[in-house]
Amino acid sequence: MAGSGIFGEIIDGDVFKYYADGEWKKSSSGKAVSIINPTTRKTQYKVQACTQEEVNKVMETAKAAQKSWAKTPLWKRAELLHKAAAILKEHRAPIAEALIKEIAKPAKDAVTEVVRSGDLVSYCAEEGVRILGQGTFLVSDSFPGNERTKYCLTSKIPLGVVLAIPPFNYPVNLAVSKIAPALIAGNSLVLKPPTQGAVACLHMVHCFHLAGFPKGLISCITGKGSEIGDFLTMHPGVNCISFTGGDTGIAISKKAGMIPLQMELGGKDACIVLEDADLDLVAANIVKGGFSYSGQRCTAVKVVLVMESIADTLVEKVKSKVAKLTVGPPEDDCDITPVVSESSANFIEGLVMDAKQKGATFCQEYKREGNLIWPLLLDHVRPDMRIAWEEPFGPVLPVIRIGSVEEGIHHCNASNFGLQGCVFTKDINKAMLISDAMETGTVQINSAPARGPDHFPFQGIKDSGIGSQGITNSINMMTKVKSTVINLPTPSYTMG
Ligand code: G3H
C-alpha cells in the first residue's frame, strides 16, 4: 500500500514528505497541497507545500552534490541506476496504486508504467556507459591551411543541476526519462512533480534513495506552482530544464535563462487514412491511439483525416470497437476512466458542445458523470470547429473527411502543434512522400503515434517542443562538449 512498508518513512501523519539532502522532510510552511482523486473527486493524498527558501536550500545541495558525483566513475553511476531500476520494479504495486488513485490510470497500465520506467533506467545506464565512455579525436590537417600540428580531444561533460518537470499523465515514466539521463551524465537532479502524480513520484524517488545515491544529488520538491513554479524555473542554480506538459512550457521557455531546454508540450496528432489502407488495422489503431488512457496522451490520435470514399466504412468499424470499450473506475482496469480533473472535463465538454452546435455527427450519445466522459467519436467535423484544432486530452475524437491527400497534409501542417502523425496505406512510396510532407517530429507508417520504445528519438516541432528526447538524445542533451587541443611544435604523422 502507498506510504507503508518500505515507504513508511516518506509520510508524516497523512501528509507525504518532500525529499532533500538525502532525507524525507516536512516543509517549514506547515501547509499541505491536496491531491484530488479523479474518480471520487475527494482528497486522496496530501503533499508538502514547500517554500522558496526550501527551493534555495535544495539548489545549494544539488550544486555541491553534483561536483563529487561528476567524479564518480561512470560504471559506478550505472551500477546505482541499475539498482534503483530493480527496486522500482520490485515495488511496482504501491507505486501503481498511487497512479490509480491520483491520476485514474487503469490498473494494468499503472503497473506497466512502473515496469517500463525500471527498464528505461536500466537501458539508460547501459547507453550512458557506451556513449559517455567515448569521445572524438580530430587532427588539424583536414582543414585547409593547417598542418598536422593540432590534436583535438573531445568528451561530454555534465551541465550541472538539471530541473525535471514531468506531467500528470506519466508522472513516473516521464520523471525517470529525465532523471536517469541526467544522473548517468554526471548531473544532479531536482524534481518538481505534477501535483496529481506527486505521490507516485515520491515513491519512485524513494527507490533511488534506497539504491544509495549520494545525499543531495536527487531532490524532490512539492508544492503549489503559484508559489514555487516560476521560482524554480527561473532559479539561477538551474543549468538545464527538461519539461513535459502543456503550454506552460512556452511560458517557461520565455522566462528561462541561457540554459539548454528540453520541452515536450503536446500535440494534435493527425491520422491520415488513404483509400488502399487496411481498414481493420486502421480502426484498431484509431481506438488504441485515440482512447487509451482516455485520450490523455500527448501522442494520442487527436484527429482522423480520412478519404471520403472509405470514410463510412472506417467510421462504422471504429464505432463498433468503441462500443466494446469498458467505462468506469481505474481500479477495475476499465479502458475509459475519469479524466484527471473537473476543469479538464469541463474543457472537453466545451469542445464537444462547440462541435454539436456547429453540426458534427455524434456517433455515440455524449455522456458524462463527474470526471468520467464516455468515449465519443465525432464525424463530419469541419475546420471551423474547435475540436478540429484543439487538444481535448480526453476520450473525444474528431473525424474530418478529406477529398485528397493534400487536404489531409494541409490540415496537419496548419496546426500549431507538430508532435507526431500517422499515415495508413499499403503503398510505401506514397507513405514516404506523405511522411516527408508532414510537419511533425515523427510520422508512424501503419501504426498509431507513440513515444516508445523509450530509446527512439522523440521530438516535436512548432509549439510541440524544443529538442529531442529518447534515451540517447536525452543523455547527449544533458551534457556539453569539452575540447582539449594539444599543440605540437612540428607536424606529426602516424607511423612517422
Ligand atoms: O503524453 C505524452 C507521452 O510522452 C506519450 O507517451 O506515447 O508512450 O503514451 P506514450
PDB file of N, CA, C and O and ligand atoms in Angstrom, residues 116 167 169-170 173-174 244 264 292 296-300 393 419-420 449-452 454 458 469, ligand 1:
ATOM      1  N   ARG A 116       7.968  -0.203 -17.139  1.00  0.00           N
ATOM      2  CA  ARG A 116       8.608   0.488 -18.274  1.00  0.00           C
ATOM      3  C   ARG A 116       9.660   1.470 -17.759  1.00  0.00           C
ATOM      4  O   ARG A 116      10.725   1.642 -18.357  1.00  0.00           O
ATOM      5  N   PRO A 167       4.813  15.573 -16.464  1.00  0.00           N
ATOM      6  CA  PRO A 167       3.375  15.881 -16.458  1.00  0.00           C
ATOM      7  C   PRO A 167       2.577  14.865 -15.636  1.00  0.00           C
ATOM      8  O   PRO A 167       3.117  13.842 -15.216  1.00  0.00           O
ATOM      9  N   ASN A 169       0.286  12.817 -16.677  1.00  0.00           N
ATOM     10  CA  ASN A 169      -0.176  11.575 -17.318  1.00  0.00           C
ATOM     11  C   ASN A 169       0.826  10.424 -17.254  1.00  0.00           C
ATOM     12  O   ASN A 169       0.449   9.265 -17.337  1.00  0.00           O
ATOM     13  N   TYR A 170       2.104  10.749 -17.132  1.00  0.00           N
ATOM     14  CA  TYR A 170       3.138   9.717 -16.902  1.00  0.00           C
ATOM     15  C   TYR A 170       4.079  10.259 -15.833  1.00  0.00           C
ATOM     16  O   TYR A 170       5.262  10.507 -16.106  1.00  0.00           O
ATOM     17  N   ASN A 173       7.085   7.625 -15.338  1.00  0.00           N
ATOM     18  CA  ASN A 173       7.891   7.339 -16.526  1.00  0.00           C
ATOM     19  C   ASN A 173       8.546   8.583 -17.100  1.00  0.00           C
ATOM     20  O   ASN A 173       9.719   8.560 -17.485  1.00  0.00           O
ATOM     21  N   LEU A 174       7.781   9.678 -17.157  1.00  0.00           N
ATOM     22  CA  LEU A 174       8.382  10.887 -17.730  1.00  0.00           C
ATOM     23  C   LEU A 174       9.267  11.613 -16.722  1.00  0.00           C
ATOM     24  O   LEU A 174      10.008  12.514 -17.084  1.00  0.00           O
ATOM     25  N   THR A 244       7.890  18.377 -19.501  1.00  0.00           N
ATOM     26  CA  THR A 244       6.835  17.814 -20.347  1.00  0.00           C
ATOM     27  C   THR A 244       5.521  18.303 -19.780  1.00  0.00           C
ATOM     28  O   THR A 244       5.285  18.219 -18.575  1.00  0.00           O
ATOM     29  N   GLU A 264       8.508  19.219 -24.146  1.00  0.00           N
ATOM     30  CA  GLU A 264       7.526  18.465 -24.920  1.00  0.00           C
ATOM     31  C   GLU A 264       6.161  18.942 -24.471  1.00  0.00           C
ATOM     32  O   GLU A 264       5.775  18.765 -23.327  1.00  0.00           O
ATOM     33  N   SER A 292      -6.789   5.151 -25.559  1.00  0.00           N
ATOM     34  CA  SER A 292      -6.096   4.577 -24.398  1.00  0.00           C
ATOM     35  C   SER A 292      -5.780   5.703 -23.408  1.00  0.00           C
ATOM     36  O   SER A 292      -5.532   6.839 -23.796  1.00  0.00           O
ATOM     37  N   GLN A 296      -5.663  10.814 -22.829  1.00  0.00           N
ATOM     38  CA  GLN A 296      -4.796  11.770 -22.108  1.00  0.00           C
ATOM     39  C   GLN A 296      -3.316  11.483 -22.369  1.00  0.00           C
ATOM     40  O   GLN A 296      -2.525  11.340 -21.445  1.00  0.00           O
ATOM     41  N   ARG A 297      -2.972  11.378 -23.607  1.00  0.00           N
ATOM     42  CA  ARG A 297      -1.566  11.178 -24.012  1.00  0.00           C
ATOM     43  C   ARG A 297      -1.246  12.222 -25.063  1.00  0.00           C
ATOM     44  O   ARG A 297      -2.054  12.489 -25.952  1.00  0.00           O
ATOM     45  N   CYS A 298      -0.047  12.787 -24.952  1.00  0.00           N
ATOM     46  CA  CYS A 298       0.319  13.801 -25.940  1.00  0.00           C
ATOM     47  C   CYS A 298       0.393  13.183 -27.324  1.00  0.00           C
ATOM     48  O   CYS A 298       0.173  13.861 -28.331  1.00  0.00           O
ATOM     49  N   THR A 299       0.658  11.873 -27.380  1.00  0.00           N
ATOM     50  CA  THR A 299       0.773  11.196 -28.671  1.00  0.00           C
ATOM     51  C   THR A 299      -0.528  10.521 -29.094  1.00  0.00           C
ATOM     52  O   THR A 299      -0.524   9.707 -30.020  1.00  0.00           O
ATOM     53  N   ALA A 300      -1.626  10.831 -28.424  1.00  0.00           N
ATOM     54  CA  ALA A 300      -2.902  10.216 -28.823  1.00  0.00           C
ATOM     55  C   ALA A 300      -3.255  10.650 -30.246  1.00  0.00           C
ATOM     56  O   ALA A 300      -2.893  11.746 -30.677  1.00  0.00           O
ATOM     57  N   PHE A 393      -7.411  16.243 -24.818  1.00  0.00           N
ATOM     58  CA  PHE A 393      -6.843  15.447 -23.725  1.00  0.00           C
ATOM     59  C   PHE A 393      -7.964  14.718 -22.996  1.00  0.00           C
ATOM     60  O   PHE A 393      -8.086  14.763 -21.775  1.00  0.00           O
ATOM     61  N   LEU A 419       3.819  17.292 -33.172  1.00  0.00           N
ATOM     62  CA  LEU A 419       4.486  16.239 -32.395  1.00  0.00           C
ATOM     63  C   LEU A 419       4.670  14.987 -33.256  1.00  0.00           C
ATOM     64  O   LEU A 419       5.737  14.727 -33.763  1.00  0.00           O
ATOM     65  N   GLN A 420       3.597  14.222 -33.408  1.00  0.00           N
ATOM     66  CA  GLN A 420       3.661  13.050 -34.277  1.00  0.00           C
ATOM     67  C   GLN A 420       2.462  13.065 -35.207  1.00  0.00           C
ATOM     68  O   GLN A 420       1.565  13.911 -35.091  1.00  0.00           O
ATOM     69  N   PRO A 449       0.465   6.934 -33.424  1.00  0.00           N
ATOM     70  CA  PRO A 449       1.625   7.596 -32.806  1.00  0.00           C
ATOM     71  C   PRO A 449       1.942   7.013 -31.426  1.00  0.00           C
ATOM     72  O   PRO A 449       1.045   6.535 -30.729  1.00  0.00           O
ATOM     73  N   ALA A 450       3.203   7.040 -31.063  1.00  0.00           N
ATOM     74  CA  ALA A 450       3.639   6.586 -29.735  1.00  0.00           C
ATOM     75  C   ALA A 450       5.049   7.077 -29.506  1.00  0.00           C
ATOM     76  O   ALA A 450       5.823   7.226 -30.448  1.00  0.00           O
ATOM     77  N   ARG A 451       5.366   7.313 -28.246  1.00  0.00           N
ATOM     78  CA  ARG A 451       6.710   7.776 -27.895  1.00  0.00           C
ATOM     79  C   ARG A 451       7.707   6.612 -27.911  1.00  0.00           C
ATOM     80  O   ARG A 451       8.831   6.740 -28.335  1.00  0.00           O
ATOM     81  N   GLY A 452       7.245   5.464 -27.395  1.00  0.00           N
ATOM     82  CA  GLY A 452       8.158   4.353 -27.233  1.00  0.00           C
ATOM     83  C   GLY A 452       8.424   3.598 -28.511  1.00  0.00           C
ATOM     84  O   GLY A 452       7.781   3.876 -29.521  1.00  0.00           O
ATOM     85  N   ASP A 454      11.392   3.454 -25.607  1.00  0.00           N
ATOM     86  CA  ASP A 454      11.910   4.685 -24.995  1.00  0.00           C
ATOM     87  C   ASP A 454      13.304   5.106 -25.440  1.00  0.00           C
ATOM     88  O   ASP A 454      13.767   6.166 -25.046  1.00  0.00           O
ATOM     89  N   PHE A 458      12.423  11.215 -29.789  1.00  0.00           N
ATOM     90  CA  PHE A 458      11.043  11.707 -29.607  1.00  0.00           C
ATOM     91  C   PHE A 458      11.095  13.220 -29.536  1.00  0.00           C
ATOM     92  O   PHE A 458      11.706  13.779 -28.633  1.00  0.00           O
ATOM     93  N   GLN A 469      13.975  14.017 -27.363  1.00  0.00           N
ATOM     94  CA  GLN A 469      14.122  13.116 -26.221  1.00  0.00           C
ATOM     95  C   GLN A 469      14.432  11.707 -26.706  1.00  0.00           C
ATOM     96  O   GLN A 469      14.874  11.523 -27.829  1.00  0.00           O
TER      97      GLN A 469
HETATM   98  O1  G3H B   1       1.873  12.151 -23.039  1.00  0.00           O
HETATM   99  C1  G3H B   1       2.979  12.154 -23.566  1.00  0.00           C
HETATM  100  C2  G3H B   1       3.787  10.937 -23.597  1.00  0.00           C
HETATM  101  O2  G3H B   1       5.108  11.268 -23.958  1.00  0.00           O
HETATM  102  C3  G3H B   1       3.220   9.889 -24.510  1.00  0.00           C
HETATM  103  O3  G3H B   1       3.848   8.693 -24.320  1.00  0.00           O
HETATM  104  O4  G3H B   1       3.279   7.543 -26.461  1.00  0.00           O
HETATM  105  O5  G3H B   1       4.137   6.269 -24.510  1.00  0.00           O
HETATM  106  O6  G3H B   1       1.842   7.227 -24.491  1.00  0.00           O
HETATM  107  P1  G3H B   1       3.251   7.376 -24.976  1.00  0.00           P
END
